[in-house]
Structure formats: structure tokens, C-alpha cells
CSV table of C-alpha atoms in Angstrom, one decimal:
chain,number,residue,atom,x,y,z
A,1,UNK,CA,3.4,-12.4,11.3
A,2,UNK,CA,3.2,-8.7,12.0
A,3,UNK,CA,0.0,-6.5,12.0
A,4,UNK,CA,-0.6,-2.8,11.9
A,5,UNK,CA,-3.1,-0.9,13.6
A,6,UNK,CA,-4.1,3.0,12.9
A,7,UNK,CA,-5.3,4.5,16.4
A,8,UNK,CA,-7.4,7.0,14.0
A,9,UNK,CA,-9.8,6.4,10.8
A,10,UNK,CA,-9.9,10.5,10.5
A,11,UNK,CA,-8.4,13.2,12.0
A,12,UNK,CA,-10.0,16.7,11.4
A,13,UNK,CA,-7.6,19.5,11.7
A,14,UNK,CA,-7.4,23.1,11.3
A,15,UNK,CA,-4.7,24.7,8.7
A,16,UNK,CA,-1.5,25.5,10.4
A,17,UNK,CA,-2.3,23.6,13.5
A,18,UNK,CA,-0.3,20.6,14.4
A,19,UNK,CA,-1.4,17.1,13.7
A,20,UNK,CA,-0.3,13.5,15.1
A,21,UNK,CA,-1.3,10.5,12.9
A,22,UNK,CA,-0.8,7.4,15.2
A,23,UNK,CA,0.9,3.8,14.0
A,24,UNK,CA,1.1,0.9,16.4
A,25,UNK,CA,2.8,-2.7,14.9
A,26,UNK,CA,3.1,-5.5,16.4
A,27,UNK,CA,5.8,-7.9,15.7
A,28,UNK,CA,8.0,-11.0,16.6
A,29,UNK,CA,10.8,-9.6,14.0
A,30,UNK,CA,12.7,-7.0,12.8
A,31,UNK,CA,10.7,-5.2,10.8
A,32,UNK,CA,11.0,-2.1,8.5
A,33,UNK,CA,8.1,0.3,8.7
A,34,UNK,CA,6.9,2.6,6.0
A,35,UNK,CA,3.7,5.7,5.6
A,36,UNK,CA,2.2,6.3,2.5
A,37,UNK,CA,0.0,8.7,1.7
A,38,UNK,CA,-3.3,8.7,-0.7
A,39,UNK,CA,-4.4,11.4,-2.7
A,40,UNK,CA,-8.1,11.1,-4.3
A,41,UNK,CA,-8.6,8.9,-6.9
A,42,UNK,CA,-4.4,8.4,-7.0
A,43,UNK,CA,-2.4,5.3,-6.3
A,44,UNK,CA,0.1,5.5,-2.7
A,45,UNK,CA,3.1,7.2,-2.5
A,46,UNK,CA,5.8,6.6,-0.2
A,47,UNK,CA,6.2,9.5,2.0
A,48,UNK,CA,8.8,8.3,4.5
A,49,UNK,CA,10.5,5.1,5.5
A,50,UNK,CA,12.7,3.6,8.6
A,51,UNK,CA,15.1,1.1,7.9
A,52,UNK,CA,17.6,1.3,10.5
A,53,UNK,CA,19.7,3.8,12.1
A,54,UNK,CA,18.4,7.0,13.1
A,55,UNK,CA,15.3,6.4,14.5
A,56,UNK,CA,13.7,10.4,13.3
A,57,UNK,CA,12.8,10.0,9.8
A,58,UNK,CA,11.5,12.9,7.7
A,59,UNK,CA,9.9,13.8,4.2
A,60,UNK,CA,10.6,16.6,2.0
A,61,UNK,CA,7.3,17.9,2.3
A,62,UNK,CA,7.6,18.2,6.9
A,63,UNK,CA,6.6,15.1,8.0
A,64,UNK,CA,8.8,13.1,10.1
A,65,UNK,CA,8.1,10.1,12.3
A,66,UNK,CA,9.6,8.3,15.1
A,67,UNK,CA,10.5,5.1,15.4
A,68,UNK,CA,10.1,3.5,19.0
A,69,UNK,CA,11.0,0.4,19.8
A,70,UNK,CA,10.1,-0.3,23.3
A,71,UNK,CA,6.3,1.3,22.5
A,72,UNK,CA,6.4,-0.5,19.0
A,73,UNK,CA,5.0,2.5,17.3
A,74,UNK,CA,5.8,4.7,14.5
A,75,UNK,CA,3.8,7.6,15.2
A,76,UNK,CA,3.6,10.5,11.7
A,77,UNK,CA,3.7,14.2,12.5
A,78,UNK,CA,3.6,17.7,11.2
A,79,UNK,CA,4.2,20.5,13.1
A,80,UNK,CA,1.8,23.1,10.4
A,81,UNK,CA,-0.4,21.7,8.0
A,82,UNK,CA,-1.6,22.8,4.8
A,83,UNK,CA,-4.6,22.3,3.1
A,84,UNK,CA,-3.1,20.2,0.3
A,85,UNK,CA,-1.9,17.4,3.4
A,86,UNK,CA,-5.5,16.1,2.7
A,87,UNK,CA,-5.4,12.6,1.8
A,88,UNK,CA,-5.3,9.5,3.7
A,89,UNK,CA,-2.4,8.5,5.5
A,90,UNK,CA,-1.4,4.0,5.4
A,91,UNK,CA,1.5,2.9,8.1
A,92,UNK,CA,2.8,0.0,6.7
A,93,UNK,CA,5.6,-2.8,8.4
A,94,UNK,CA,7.4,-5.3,6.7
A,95,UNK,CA,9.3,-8.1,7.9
A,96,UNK,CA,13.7,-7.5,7.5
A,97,UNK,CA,14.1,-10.7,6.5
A,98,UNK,CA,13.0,-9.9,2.9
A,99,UNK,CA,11.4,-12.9,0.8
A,100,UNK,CA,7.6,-13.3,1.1
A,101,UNK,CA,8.4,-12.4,4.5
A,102,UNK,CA,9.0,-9.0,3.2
A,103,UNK,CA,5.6,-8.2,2.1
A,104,UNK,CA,4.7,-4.7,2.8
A,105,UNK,CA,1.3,-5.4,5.7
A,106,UNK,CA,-0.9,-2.1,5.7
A,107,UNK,CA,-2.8,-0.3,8.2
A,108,UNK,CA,-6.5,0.7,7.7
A,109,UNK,CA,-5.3,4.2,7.2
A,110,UNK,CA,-5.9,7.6,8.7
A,111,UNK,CA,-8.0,10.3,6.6
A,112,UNK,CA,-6.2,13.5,7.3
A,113,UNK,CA,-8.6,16.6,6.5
A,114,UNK,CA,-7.4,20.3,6.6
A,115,UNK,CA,-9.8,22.9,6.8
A,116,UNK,CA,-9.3,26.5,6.6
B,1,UNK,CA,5.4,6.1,-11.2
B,2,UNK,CA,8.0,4.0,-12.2
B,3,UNK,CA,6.2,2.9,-15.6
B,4,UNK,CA,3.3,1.1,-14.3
B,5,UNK,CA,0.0,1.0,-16.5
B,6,UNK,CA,-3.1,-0.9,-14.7
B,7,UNK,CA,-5.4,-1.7,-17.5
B,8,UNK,CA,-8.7,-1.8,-17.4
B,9,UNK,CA,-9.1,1.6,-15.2
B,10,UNK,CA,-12.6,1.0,-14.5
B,11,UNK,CA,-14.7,-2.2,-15.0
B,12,UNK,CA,-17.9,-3.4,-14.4
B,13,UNK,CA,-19.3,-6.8,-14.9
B,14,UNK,CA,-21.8,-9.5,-14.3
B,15,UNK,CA,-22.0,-11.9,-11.3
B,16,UNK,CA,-20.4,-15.3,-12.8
B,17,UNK,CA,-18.1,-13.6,-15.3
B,18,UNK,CA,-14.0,-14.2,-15.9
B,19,UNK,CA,-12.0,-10.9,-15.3
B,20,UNK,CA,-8.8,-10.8,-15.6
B,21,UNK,CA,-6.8,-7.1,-14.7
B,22,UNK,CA,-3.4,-6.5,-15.9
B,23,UNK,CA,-0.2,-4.7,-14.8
B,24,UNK,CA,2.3,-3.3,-16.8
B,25,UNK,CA,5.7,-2.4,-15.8
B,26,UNK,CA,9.0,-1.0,-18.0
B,27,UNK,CA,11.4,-0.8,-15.4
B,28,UNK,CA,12.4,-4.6,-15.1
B,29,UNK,CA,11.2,-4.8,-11.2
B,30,UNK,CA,11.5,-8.4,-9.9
B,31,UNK,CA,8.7,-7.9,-7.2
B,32,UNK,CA,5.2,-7.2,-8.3
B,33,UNK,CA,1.9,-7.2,-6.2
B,34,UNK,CA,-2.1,-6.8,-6.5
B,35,UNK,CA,-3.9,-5.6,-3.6
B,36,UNK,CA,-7.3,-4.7,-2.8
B,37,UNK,CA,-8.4,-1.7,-1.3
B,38,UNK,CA,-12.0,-1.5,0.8
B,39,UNK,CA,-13.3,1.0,2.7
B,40,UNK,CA,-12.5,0.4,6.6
B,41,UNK,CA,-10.1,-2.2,5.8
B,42,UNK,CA,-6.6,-0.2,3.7
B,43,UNK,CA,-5.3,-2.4,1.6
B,44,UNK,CA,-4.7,-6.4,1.4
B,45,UNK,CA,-2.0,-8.6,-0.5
B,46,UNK,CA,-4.0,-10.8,-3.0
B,47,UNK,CA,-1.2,-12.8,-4.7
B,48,UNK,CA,2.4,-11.4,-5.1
B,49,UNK,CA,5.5,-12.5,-7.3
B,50,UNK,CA,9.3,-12.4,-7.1
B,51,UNK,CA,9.8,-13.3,-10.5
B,52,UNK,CA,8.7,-15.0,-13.8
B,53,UNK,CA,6.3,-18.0,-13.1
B,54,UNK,CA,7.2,-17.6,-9.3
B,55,UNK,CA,3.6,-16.4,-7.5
B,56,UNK,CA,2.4,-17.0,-3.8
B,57,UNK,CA,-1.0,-16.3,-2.2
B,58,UNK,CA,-1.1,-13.3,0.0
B,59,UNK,CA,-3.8,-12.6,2.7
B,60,UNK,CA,-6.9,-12.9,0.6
B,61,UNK,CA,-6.3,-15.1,-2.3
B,62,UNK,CA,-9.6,-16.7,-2.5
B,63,UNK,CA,-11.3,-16.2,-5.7
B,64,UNK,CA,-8.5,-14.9,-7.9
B,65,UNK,CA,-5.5,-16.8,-9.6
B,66,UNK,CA,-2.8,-14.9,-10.8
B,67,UNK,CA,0.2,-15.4,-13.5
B,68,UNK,CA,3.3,-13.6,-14.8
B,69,UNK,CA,5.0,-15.2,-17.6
B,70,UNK,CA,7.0,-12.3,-18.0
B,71,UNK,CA,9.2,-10.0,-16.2
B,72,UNK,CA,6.8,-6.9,-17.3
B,73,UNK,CA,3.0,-8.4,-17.0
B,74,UNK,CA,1.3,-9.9,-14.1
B,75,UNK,CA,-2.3,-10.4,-14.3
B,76,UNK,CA,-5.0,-11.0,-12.4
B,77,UNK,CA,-8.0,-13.1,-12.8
B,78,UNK,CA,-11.3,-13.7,-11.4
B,79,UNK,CA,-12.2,-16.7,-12.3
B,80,UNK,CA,-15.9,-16.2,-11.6
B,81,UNK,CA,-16.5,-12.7,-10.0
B,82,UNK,CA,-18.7,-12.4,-7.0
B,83,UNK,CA,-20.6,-8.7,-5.8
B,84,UNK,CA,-18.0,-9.5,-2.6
B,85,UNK,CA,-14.7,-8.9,-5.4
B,86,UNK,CA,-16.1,-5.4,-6.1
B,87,UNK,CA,-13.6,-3.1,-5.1
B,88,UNK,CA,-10.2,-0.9,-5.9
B,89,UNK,CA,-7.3,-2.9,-7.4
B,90,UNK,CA,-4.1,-1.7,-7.2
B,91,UNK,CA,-0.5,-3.2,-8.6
B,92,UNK,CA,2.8,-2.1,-6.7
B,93,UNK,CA,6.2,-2.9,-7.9
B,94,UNK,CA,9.7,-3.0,-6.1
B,95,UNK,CA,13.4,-3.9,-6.8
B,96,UNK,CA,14.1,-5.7,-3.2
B,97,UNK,CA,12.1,-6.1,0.0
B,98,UNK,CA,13.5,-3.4,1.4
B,99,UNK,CA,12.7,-0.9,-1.2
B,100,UNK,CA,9.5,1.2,-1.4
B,101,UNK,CA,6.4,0.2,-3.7
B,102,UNK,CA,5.2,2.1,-6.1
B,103,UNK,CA,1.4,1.8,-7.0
B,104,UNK,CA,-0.4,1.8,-10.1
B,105,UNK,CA,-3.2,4.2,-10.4
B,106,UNK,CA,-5.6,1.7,-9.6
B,107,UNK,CA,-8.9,-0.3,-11.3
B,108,UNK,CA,-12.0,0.4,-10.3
B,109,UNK,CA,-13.9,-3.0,-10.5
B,110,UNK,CA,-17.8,-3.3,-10.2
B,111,UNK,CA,-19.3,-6.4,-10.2
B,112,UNK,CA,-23.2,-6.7,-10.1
């Protein structure tokens, strides 16, 4: 079974300043890993996803991530944010071998807020 | 958002009472979920299905039942809500385990 864990429950940050949101899985598997983000009072939305090759993925909107193997991680950044990046941010991992294995597993997700 | 509808969008009922939520897709997606969502704890599966009549429990499947007798509807039922089962339901959708989910907009279910 694979688990998720989210370093961060908030992460304050200034607009235009950098920001890291941290994503640590743990698995026995292959696994594909996922971030979605949470506007209020909105359903998730993917915002980026690694399923093999490259191991940079980005979003249209300047996130990318980094998938790294040997430190099982899958850490989101942003090099400037804007005040509209608040939300919260849920890492998610799923198993490659698709069946009910393949169920997405969610982190407790980071709240991102962006003050001016 | 893929044509999902989550009906009721907010509920609130007694201790002891039947619920039962329902998602609505259009787009013919084989995999549908419900999840929970809690403050302090993201989101957990509930029950899940991969096609019509074919459920399994997820991580916290105590307390609800669900069924999808077809490809569009899968509902969700409390059976006999508890103050514990008051919380954020959301229904995601895929084509394949390797696609990405998309969510409902979410019920808001209060149960006092």
C-alpha cells in the first residue's frame, strides 16, 4: 500500500516570493504521483502529474515538480507567486498497476496563502 | 468538469436518518469514486467502482453502501447517519487508472 505525507499543513508566503510545497510517498511499487489543487468552496483540479519519463513536470500556470526517486519525494514549486495561487495544494500517488490498485491515495494537503 | 453533477449540494439531517448522495456523470467514465474530505485529514476513498454493478470498499467504508446500476449514476447511502459522517463529499471520475480525476463540486453534509 502506498501512503502520502505533506511536510506542511500551511505555508504563508509573500507575493512574488518563491514557495516550496513538500510531498514525501512511500511505496513498495511503481507508482504514479499527481498535485491537485483546491480553490474555496471548489472541487480538486489536477495541476500536474508524473507518469514516467522526464522526471521535471510542469503546469501551465508555473508550477513544476520533481520527481525523485531515491528521496521518494515529489516536491511542488513556484519560483513567483501570485495572490490568486491561494488554495490548498493535495500530493496524491497511485499504484502503476492500475485496478483497485490504482486508486488515487491523498495527502492531508498544504494550504498555500499569498499575501501582498 | 467533465459533466459531473453531485446532488444534493448541501444537506443536513437527523442522527438515525437514510441519506443517500448522488453522482452524475455524461461522459461515459468507467471509474467513479466518493471521498470524504475532513479537516486535518485531505481526502479518503469511501467505496469506488470500475463499472456497472462492480463496487469495492475503499479506506473508510464503514457506515455507507454504495451502488451504480448504471454507467452514469453512482450513489451513496448512509444507511443510518451518525454526527461522525458529517463532512464534504466529493465524486471523482476517470477513463483509466492512469488518467487524472476530476471532482464534483462537492456536498456539504451535516448531520446532527
Amino acid at each position: 500500500a502506498q501512503s502520502v505525507t505533506q511536510l506542511d499543513s500551511q505555508v504563508p508566503v509573500f507575493e512574488e516570493a518563491p514557495v516550496e510545497l513538500r510531498c514525501n510517498y512511500s511505496s513498495s511499487v511503481s507508482v504514479y504521483l499527481f498535485w491537485y489543487v483546491q480553490y474555496p468552496n471548489q472541487g480538486l483540479q489536477l495541476l500536474l502529474k508524473y507518469l514516467s519519463g522526464s522526471t521535471l513536470v510542469e503546469s501551465i500556470n508555473g508550477f513544476e515538480a520533481e520527481f525523485n526517486k531515491s528521496q521518494t519525494s515529489f516536491h511542488l514549486r513556484k519560483p513567483s507567486v501570485h495572490i490568486s495561487d491561494t488554495a490548498e495544494y493535495f500530493c496524491a500517488v497511485s499504484d502503476t498497476r492500475g485496478g483497485s490498485q490504482g486508486n488515487l491515495i491523498f495527502g492531508k494537503g498544504t494550504k498555500l496563502s499569498v499575501k501582498p | 468538469d467533465a459533466g459531473i453533477t453531485q446532488s444534493p449540494r448541501h444537506k443536513v439531517t437527523e442522527t438515525g436518518t437514510p441519506v443517500t448522495l448522488r453522482c452524475h456523470q455524461t461522459e461515459n467514465h468507467r471509474y467513479m469514486y466518493w471521498y470524504r474530505q475532513d479537516p486535518g485529514h485531505g481526502l479518503r476513498l469511501i467505496h469506488y467502482s470500475y463499472g456497472v454493478k462492480d463496487t469495492d470498499k475503499g479506506e473508510v467504508s464503514d457506515g455507507y453502501s454504495v451502488s451504480r446500476s448504471k454507467t452514469e449514476d453512482f450513489l451513496l447511502t448512509l444507511e443510518s447517519a451518525t454526527s461522525s459522517q458529517t463532512s464534504v463529499y466529493f465524486c471523482a471520475v476517470r477513463f483509466g487508472p492512469n488518467e487524472k480525476l476530476f471532482f464534483g463540486s462537492g456536498t456539504q453534509l451535516s448531520v446532527l
